[in-house]
Amino acid sequence: MNIPFLGGWPKRHEPESTDGHLAAAFDRDPEGVAELLSECTLLRTRAGEVGVDLDDTPTSLQELDQLPPRWRNEPEELPWFGNDAGLYLGTVIVRNVPGARWQVHPGGGPVVWLASGREIQVVEAGLDWAMTGAPQLAQVYAEASEH
């Protein structure tokens, strides 16, 4: 994977805020950032372990919605799993809904913009889904595809 902006990030020893780094990288290389956001490694690994192929289609969201929520038994992993679920949801929307695109706000996380101008907080939706099961990922996708 060629993501040129990763090599340009400063390496510092003191803690620093990463707010704005993703937004700046997105401004320079939106396709590279979209590729990075679509990785969702933890989600893809866990889904693969139970036989669900995440092929970036709306059907795969339905399959995720049907999984028993075993990830809730792993409190350390739960926020990462939810974050990945949100990024995967965004990936499916961007790849399948005409006019949908990623946007990264300085100081904020990635969101999906629809052609209608509506913004979807996909990471929040993924976290809610991972923690409570609602809203279902396929439902968020269906609402996005109607706009």
XYZ file of N, CA, C and O in Angstrom, residues 30-127:
392
model
N -6.264 12.405 -0.384
C -7.544 11.842 0.039
C -7.717 10.365 -0.293
O -8.304 9.616 0.484
N -7.187 9.916 -1.426
C -7.312 8.497 -1.778
C -6.491 7.619 -0.838
O -6.928 6.534 -0.458
N -5.310 8.075 -0.460
C -4.481 7.318 0.479
C -5.129 7.220 1.847
O -5.104 6.166 2.481
N -5.717 8.318 2.306
C -6.401 8.297 3.601
C -7.624 7.391 3.524
O -7.890 6.616 4.446
N -8.376 7.446 2.426
C -9.543 6.568 2.272
C -9.115 5.106 2.315
O -9.797 4.269 2.928
N -7.981 4.800 1.702
C -7.467 3.430 1.736
C -7.105 3.029 3.164
O -7.420 1.930 3.623
N -6.465 3.930 3.881
C -6.107 3.675 5.269
C -7.358 3.467 6.133
O -7.417 2.536 6.948
N -8.366 4.309 5.946
C -9.598 4.190 6.722
C -10.323 2.879 6.440
O -11.026 2.356 7.297
N -10.148 2.337 5.248
C -10.866 1.114 4.873
C -10.217 -0.159 5.403
O -10.799 -1.238 5.284
N -9.038 -0.062 5.997
C -8.354 -1.270 6.461
C -9.151 -2.018 7.528
O -9.324 -3.219 7.435
N -9.575 -1.353 8.568
C -10.426 -1.952 9.622
C -9.916 -3.329 10.031
O -10.675 -4.307 10.076
N -8.663 -3.419 10.336
C -7.985 -4.702 10.542
C -8.626 -5.558 11.622
O -8.858 -6.754 11.413
N -8.922 -4.976 12.775
C -9.510 -5.761 13.866
C -10.868 -6.322 13.462
O -11.137 -7.518 13.635
N -11.717 -5.491 12.898
C -13.047 -5.938 12.473
C -12.946 -7.020 11.407
O -13.610 -8.052 11.486
N -12.090 -6.818 10.428
C -11.942 -7.804 9.355
C -11.408 -9.132 9.898
O -11.851 -10.199 9.481
N -10.483 -9.052 10.857
C -9.945 -10.273 11.453
C -11.017 -11.023 12.224
O -11.200 -12.229 12.042
N -11.729 -10.324 13.097
C -12.771 -10.974 13.916
C -13.893 -11.523 13.045
O -14.412 -12.602 13.296
N -14.300 -10.785 12.034
C -15.358 -11.269 11.135
C -14.886 -12.502 10.380
O -15.636 -13.483 10.242
N -13.659 -12.488 9.915
C -13.115 -13.638 9.196
C -13.046 -14.878 10.064
O -13.247 -16.007 9.572
N -12.791 -14.700 11.360
C -12.724 -15.837 12.279
C -14.053 -16.573 12.395
O -14.082 -17.759 12.718
N -15.157 -15.876 12.124
C -16.474 -16.513 12.187
C -17.079 -16.703 10.800
O -18.276 -16.951 10.654
N -16.250 -16.569 9.770
C -16.690 -16.879 8.416
C -17.405 -15.774 7.675
O -18.040 -16.035 6.651
N -17.319 -14.533 8.151
C -17.959 -13.419 7.454
C -16.904 -12.705 6.618
O -15.898 -12.230 7.143
N -17.149 -12.648 5.307
C -16.234 -11.982 4.386
C -16.675 -10.534 4.232
O -17.768 -10.258 3.747
N -15.828 -9.624 4.669
C -16.147 -8.202 4.536
C -15.651 -7.724 3.177
O -14.506 -7.363 3.001
N -16.568 -7.730 2.219
C -16.246 -7.418 0.831
C -16.685 -6.012 0.420
O -16.821 -5.714 -0.756
N -16.911 -5.156 1.404
C -17.268 -3.756 1.187
C -18.612 -3.579 0.491
O -18.825 -2.607 -0.246
N -19.533 -4.505 0.720
C -20.875 -4.415 0.145
C -21.909 -4.244 1.258
O -21.662 -4.611 2.408
N -23.078 -3.723 0.911
C -24.143 -3.600 1.904
C -24.544 -4.944 2.534
O -24.903 -5.000 3.708
N -24.437 -6.015 1.769
C -24.771 -7.342 2.302
C -23.868 -7.697 3.476
O -24.309 -8.302 4.452
N -22.615 -7.309 3.405
C -21.694 -7.621 4.500
C -22.089 -6.882 5.780
O -21.840 -7.375 6.885
N -22.704 -5.712 5.650
C -23.193 -5.001 6.839
C -24.315 -5.798 7.503
O -24.376 -5.901 8.736
N -25.198 -6.367 6.688
C -26.264 -7.210 7.226
C -25.684 -8.418 7.947
O -26.173 -8.812 9.016
N -24.633 -8.994 7.381
C -23.997 -10.144 8.018
C -23.373 -9.756 9.358
O -23.467 -10.506 10.331
N -22.742 -8.589 9.418
C -22.187 -8.121 10.691
C -23.288 -7.910 11.724
O -23.123 -8.261 12.899
N -24.406 -7.346 11.291
C -25.525 -7.112 12.205
C -26.056 -8.412 12.816
O -26.621 -8.392 13.910
N -25.884 -9.529 12.123
C -26.405 -10.816 12.596
C -25.447 -11.554 13.525
O -25.826 -12.561 14.133
N -24.220 -11.063 13.672
C -23.246 -11.755 14.517
C -23.612 -11.633 15.993
O -24.053 -10.570 16.436
N -23.400 -12.699 16.767
C -23.548 -12.572 18.215
C -22.475 -11.602 18.720
O -21.320 -11.694 18.304
N -22.824 -10.681 19.604
C -21.888 -9.624 20.009
C -20.822 -10.088 21.009
O -20.699 -9.548 22.112
N -20.021 -11.046 20.630
C -18.971 -11.564 21.519
C -17.920 -10.515 21.856
O -17.241 -10.619 22.865
N -17.771 -9.524 20.994
C -16.783 -8.472 21.232
C -17.096 -7.685 22.492
O -16.211 -7.083 23.079
N -18.329 -7.697 22.951
C -18.681 -6.974 24.177
C -18.060 -7.614 25.407
O -18.006 -6.997 26.463
N -17.595 -8.852 25.274
C -16.920 -9.534 26.378
C -15.457 -9.116 26.498
O -14.762 -9.591 27.399
N -14.983 -8.296 25.600
C -13.584 -7.841 25.578
C -13.543 -6.324 25.760
O -13.439 -5.577 24.808
N -13.622 -5.840 27.015
C -13.723 -4.389 27.224
C -12.544 -3.591 26.662
O -12.717 -2.448 26.238
N -11.346 -4.189 26.632
C -10.199 -3.465 26.086
C -10.310 -3.324 24.571
O -9.826 -2.370 23.984
N -10.928 -4.292 23.936
C -11.020 -4.322 22.481
C -12.270 -3.612 21.960
O -12.300 -3.172 20.811
N -13.277 -3.485 22.794
C -14.574 -2.960 22.362
C -14.491 -1.603 21.656
O -15.047 -1.447 20.564
N -13.797 -0.602 22.199
C -13.768 0.682 21.474
C -13.061 0.592 20.127
O -13.464 1.248 19.166
N -12.035 -0.223 20.035
C -11.327 -0.385 18.767
C -12.209 -1.107 17.753
O -12.223 -0.776 16.568
N -12.937 -2.101 18.229
C -13.851 -2.847 17.368
C -14.947 -1.913 16.848
O -15.271 -1.913 15.657
N -15.500 -1.102 17.743
C -16.534 -0.151 17.339
C -16.022 0.892 16.363
O -16.708 1.259 15.407
N -14.803 1.376 16.600
C -14.194 2.330 15.685
C -14.038 1.705 14.298
O -14.399 2.306 13.281
N -13.530 0.467 14.263
C -13.396 -0.236 12.984
C -14.749 -0.446 12.314
O -14.875 -0.320 11.092
N -15.768 -0.770 13.105
C -17.107 -0.960 12.534
C -17.592 0.327 11.878
O -18.179 0.302 10.788
N -17.334 1.459 12.517
C -17.723 2.739 11.936
C -16.961 3.059 10.667
O -17.537 3.533 9.682
N -15.664 2.789 10.683
C -14.864 3.038 9.478
C -15.272 2.104 8.349
O -15.303 2.501 7.177
N -15.620 0.868 8.698
C -16.086 -0.069 7.670
C -17.432 0.397 7.104
O -17.640 0.389 5.886
N -18.327 0.824 7.966
C -19.607 1.369 7.520
C -19.369 2.520 6.545
O -19.968 2.578 5.472
N -18.471 3.428 6.918
C -18.154 4.539 6.032
C -17.590 4.080 4.704
O -17.932 4.616 3.648
N -16.736 3.089 4.748
C -16.145 2.541 3.525
C -17.226 1.987 2.609
O -17.231 2.246 1.397
N -18.161 1.247 3.172
C -19.247 0.670 2.359
C -20.103 1.786 1.759
O -20.460 1.735 0.577
N -20.390 2.804 2.543
C -21.200 3.915 2.029
C -20.460 4.618 0.890
O -21.018 4.844 -0.187
N -19.193 4.963 1.113
C -18.420 5.696 0.101
C -18.287 4.883 -1.183
O -18.360 5.433 -2.281
N -18.130 3.579 -1.051
C -17.922 2.754 -2.245
C -19.218 2.380 -2.968
O -19.171 1.926 -4.107
N -20.368 2.572 -2.314
C -21.612 2.095 -2.921
C -22.704 3.144 -3.089
O -23.672 2.892 -3.814
N -22.597 4.278 -2.437
C -23.617 5.317 -2.554
C -23.068 6.426 -3.452
O -22.050 7.038 -3.116
N -23.697 6.651 -4.590
C -23.202 7.682 -5.512
C -23.079 9.039 -4.817
O -23.989 9.484 -4.120
N -21.927 9.664 -5.020
C -21.688 10.996 -4.472
C -21.202 11.027 -3.032
O -20.842 12.089 -2.532
N -21.180 9.889 -2.362
C -20.696 9.864 -0.975
C -19.177 9.960 -0.982
O -18.517 9.428 -1.867
N -18.645 10.658 0.022
C -17.200 10.812 0.100
C -16.771 10.997 1.548
O -17.551 11.423 2.395
N -15.527 10.652 1.811
C -14.935 10.876 3.127
C -14.637 12.358 3.290
O -14.288 13.044 2.326
N -14.722 12.821 4.519
C -14.270 14.163 4.879
C -13.644 14.056 6.254
O -14.153 13.313 7.110
N -12.552 14.758 6.460
C -11.900 14.779 7.757
C -11.793 16.223 8.196
O -11.191 17.046 7.497
N -12.391 16.537 9.331
C -12.352 17.893 9.860
C -11.123 18.068 10.747
O -10.786 17.162 11.508
N -10.459 19.206 10.672
C -9.346 19.452 11.597
C -9.836 19.328 13.041
O -10.870 19.868 13.401
N -9.110 18.586 13.837
C -9.492 18.399 15.227
C -10.605 17.396 15.425
O -11.065 17.181 16.538
N -11.061 16.769 14.362
C -12.138 15.796 14.454
C -11.794 14.539 13.698
O -10.721 14.403 13.125
N -12.701 13.636 13.703
C -12.471 12.374 13.025
C -13.086 12.343 11.648
O -13.689 13.314 11.192
N -12.936 11.213 10.998
C -13.503 11.074 9.653
C -15.016 10.930 9.708
O -15.571 10.292 10.607
N -15.664 11.566 8.759
C -17.116 11.471 8.587
C -17.378 11.200 7.111
O -16.486 11.330 6.278
N -18.595 10.836 6.795
C -18.988 10.639 5.399
C -19.978 11.735 5.031
O -20.949 11.975 5.752
N -19.694 12.380 3.920
C -20.584 13.384 3.363
C -21.353 12.753 2.215
O -20.772 12.096 1.352
N -22.653 12.967 2.207
C -23.497 12.495 1.109
C -23.697 13.615 0.105
O -23.544 14.798 0.436
N -24.066 13.271 -1.104
C -24.302 14.262 -2.150
C -25.371 15.266 -1.736
O -25.353 16.419 -2.164
N -26.285 14.857 -0.870
C -27.345 15.742 -0.399
C -26.827 16.801 0.573
O -27.546 17.719 0.928
N -25.572 16.658 1.021
C -25.013 17.581 2.004
C -25.096 17.065 3.430
O -24.575 17.677 4.350
N -25.742 15.938 3.618
C -25.855 15.343 4.952
C -24.516 14.734 5.362
O -23.831 14.113 4.558
N -24.167 14.909 6.621
C -22.937 14.356 7.167
C -23.304 13.186 8.081
O -24.197 13.303 8.905
N -22.607 12.072 7.924
C -22.867 10.902 8.767
C -21.652 10.662 9.653
O -20.537 10.482 9.159
N -21.897 10.657 10.940
C -20.849 10.383 11.926
C -20.697 8.864 12.029
O -21.236 8.226 12.929
N -19.964 8.286 11.089
C -19.901 6.825 10.993
C -19.172 6.191 12.183
O -19.543 5.101 12.611
N -18.154 6.848 12.713
C -17.437 6.262 13.849
C -18.358 6.195 15.061
O -18.405 5.178 15.759
N -19.129 7.255 15.299
C -20.093 7.224 16.398
C -21.120 6.115 16.196
O -21.474 5.405 17.134
N -21.607 5.962 14.973
C -22.580 4.909 14.679
C -21.970 3.534 14.930
O -22.624 2.639 15.485
N -20.715 3.346 14.524
C -20.032 2.065 14.749
C -19.838 1.768 16.223
O -20.017 0.630 16.668
N -19.471 2.784 16.993
C -19.294 2.592 18.440
C -20.626 2.252 19.103
O -20.694 1.348 19.942
